Amino acid sequence: MKSIVCLHSLTPDQIGQIGQAAPGFDLIVKNKKDVSAEQIQNAEVILGWSKTIAEEALREYSKLKWVQTWSAGVDTLPLERLRDKGVLLTSASGVHAIPISESIIGMMLSFSRQLHMAVRHQLKKEWKSDLAVPGLGTLGEISGKTLVIVGVGEIGRETARLAKAFGLRVIGVRRSDKPEPHVDRMYKMDNLHEALGQGDYIVNILPLTAETRHMFNAAAWNAAKKGAYFINVGRGPTVDTASLINALNSGRLSGAGLDVFEEEPLPAEHPLWEMEQVIITPHVAGSNDRYAERVIDIFADNLKAYVQGQKPPRNLVDYGRMY
């Protein structure tokens, strides 16, 4: 019998959902430590991924034909080996739109209302009505400001929708300049620096590719509007961290909200920890209590097509673009 190996916990309802989509498949639900080499080698479909299963899954004689990741990003997977083996790869892109967009708005509000400084004073039991970071102004508001979203996909669209409700002007940047309902103006990636020069808040939602690595560098900060806030919920290596720290120290940027980093976990001795104008979250912007539910919805839709001999319709990764 053909088999599906899932490396993540599932509820009985989710198991039933997969069973209805692929009644002719045996579903094996085990974590990466308990699944056997034989089960991986015989799996036609793998839901999730781990470095620990890579060698068995990619052996010449393994039966693997399709991997559905549990994550939106695929840059940590062995893309060349999967491509060379002819494996279909689909991501969980789209599951993060609501939690990440809410995290973005939360960081923007925190900077505007200096909530991150209020928490620091609270921990010290200090009553300070002047919450502003020295040299970076006073309490403000996001209404009337301009938000630049770099990488307008599912997350960017939802962020733009929320931003309009707060009265922001929204500029988008992506490969295509095709208009979006809540984006006032869309730029192509070639015009990134022109767009950055208009943003009071700059949000990076780019995937990691050869083209996007260190795209946010000294030249980008110099092109950005002086005093802008930068928020990164895309991929850590799309940012040159050393140049980011320089931009923050010089006042070129007023602050940074960072959920992802070039090195994770961020080392305890890293200077970003000590910077008052920086908000750090440990790569959790996309986490929430509905994550698994949304992944399984994507997987079930793809699975229904797959068992009928069709390519998965949702989030099929283009190996050339790496997303």
Tab-separated table of N, CA, C and O in Angstrom, residues 5 8 16 58 86 115 190 205 217 266 293 310 314 322:
chain	number	residue	atom	x	y	z
A	5	VAL	N	3.889	9.640	5.296
A	5	VAL	CA	4.501	9.793	6.615
A	5	VAL	C	4.347	11.243	7.044
A	5	VAL	O	4.769	12.159	6.325
A	8	HIS	N	4.492	15.319	12.193
A	8	HIS	CA	3.912	16.219	13.188
A	8	HIS	C	2.663	15.591	13.788
A	8	HIS	O	1.988	14.778	13.152
A	16	GLY	N	-8.644	12.053	9.992
A	16	GLY	CA	-9.811	11.731	9.170
A	16	GLY	C	-9.860	12.550	7.897
A	16	GLY	O	-10.240	12.044	6.828
A	58	LEU	N	15.964	10.492	0.414
A	58	LEU	CA	16.533	10.836	-0.892
A	58	LEU	C	17.416	9.738	-1.478
A	58	LEU	O	18.109	9.964	-2.467
A	86	GLY	N	13.370	14.484	-8.741
A	86	GLY	CA	12.057	14.677	-9.356
A	86	GLY	C	10.925	14.757	-8.367
A	86	GLY	O	9.767	14.485	-8.711
A	115	LEU	N	5.725	51.111	23.654
A	115	LEU	CA	5.327	50.077	24.613
A	115	LEU	C	6.512	49.221	25.042
A	115	LEU	O	6.560	48.737	26.185
A	190	ASP	N	13.221	46.098	-8.848
A	190	ASP	CA	14.267	46.974	-9.391
A	190	ASP	C	14.202	48.380	-8.800
A	190	ASP	O	15.204	49.104	-8.802
A	205	ILE	N	9.263	40.928	4.071
A	205	ILE	CA	8.617	39.612	4.105
A	205	ILE	C	9.197	38.729	2.999
A	205	ILE	O	8.571	37.771	2.557
A	217	ASN	N	21.006	46.094	2.988
A	217	ASN	CA	22.412	46.339	3.306
A	217	ASN	C	22.633	47.839	3.479
A	217	ASN	O	21.678	48.618	3.538
A	266	LEU	N	19.723	33.673	18.423
A	266	LEU	CA	20.610	34.826	18.498
A	266	LEU	C	21.520	34.663	19.711
A	266	LEU	O	21.043	34.488	20.834
A	293	GLU	N	-4.039	23.307	11.820
A	293	GLU	CA	-5.313	23.270	11.101
A	293	GLU	C	-5.171	23.825	9.688
A	293	GLU	O	-5.671	23.252	8.715
A	310	GLN	N	-2.893	14.529	-10.592
A	310	GLN	CA	-2.633	15.927	-10.927
A	310	GLN	C	-1.532	16.487	-10.028
A	310	GLN	O	-1.278	15.963	-8.943
A	314	ARG	N	-1.755	23.947	-4.767
A	314	ARG	CA	-1.448	25.030	-3.840
A	314	ARG	C	0.025	25.031	-3.432
A	314	ARG	O	0.562	24.036	-2.948
A	322	MET	N	13.366	29.037	-5.929
A	322	MET	CA	13.557	28.625	-4.527
A	322	MET	C	12.357	29.001	-3.651
A	322	MET	O	12.469	29.136	-2.439
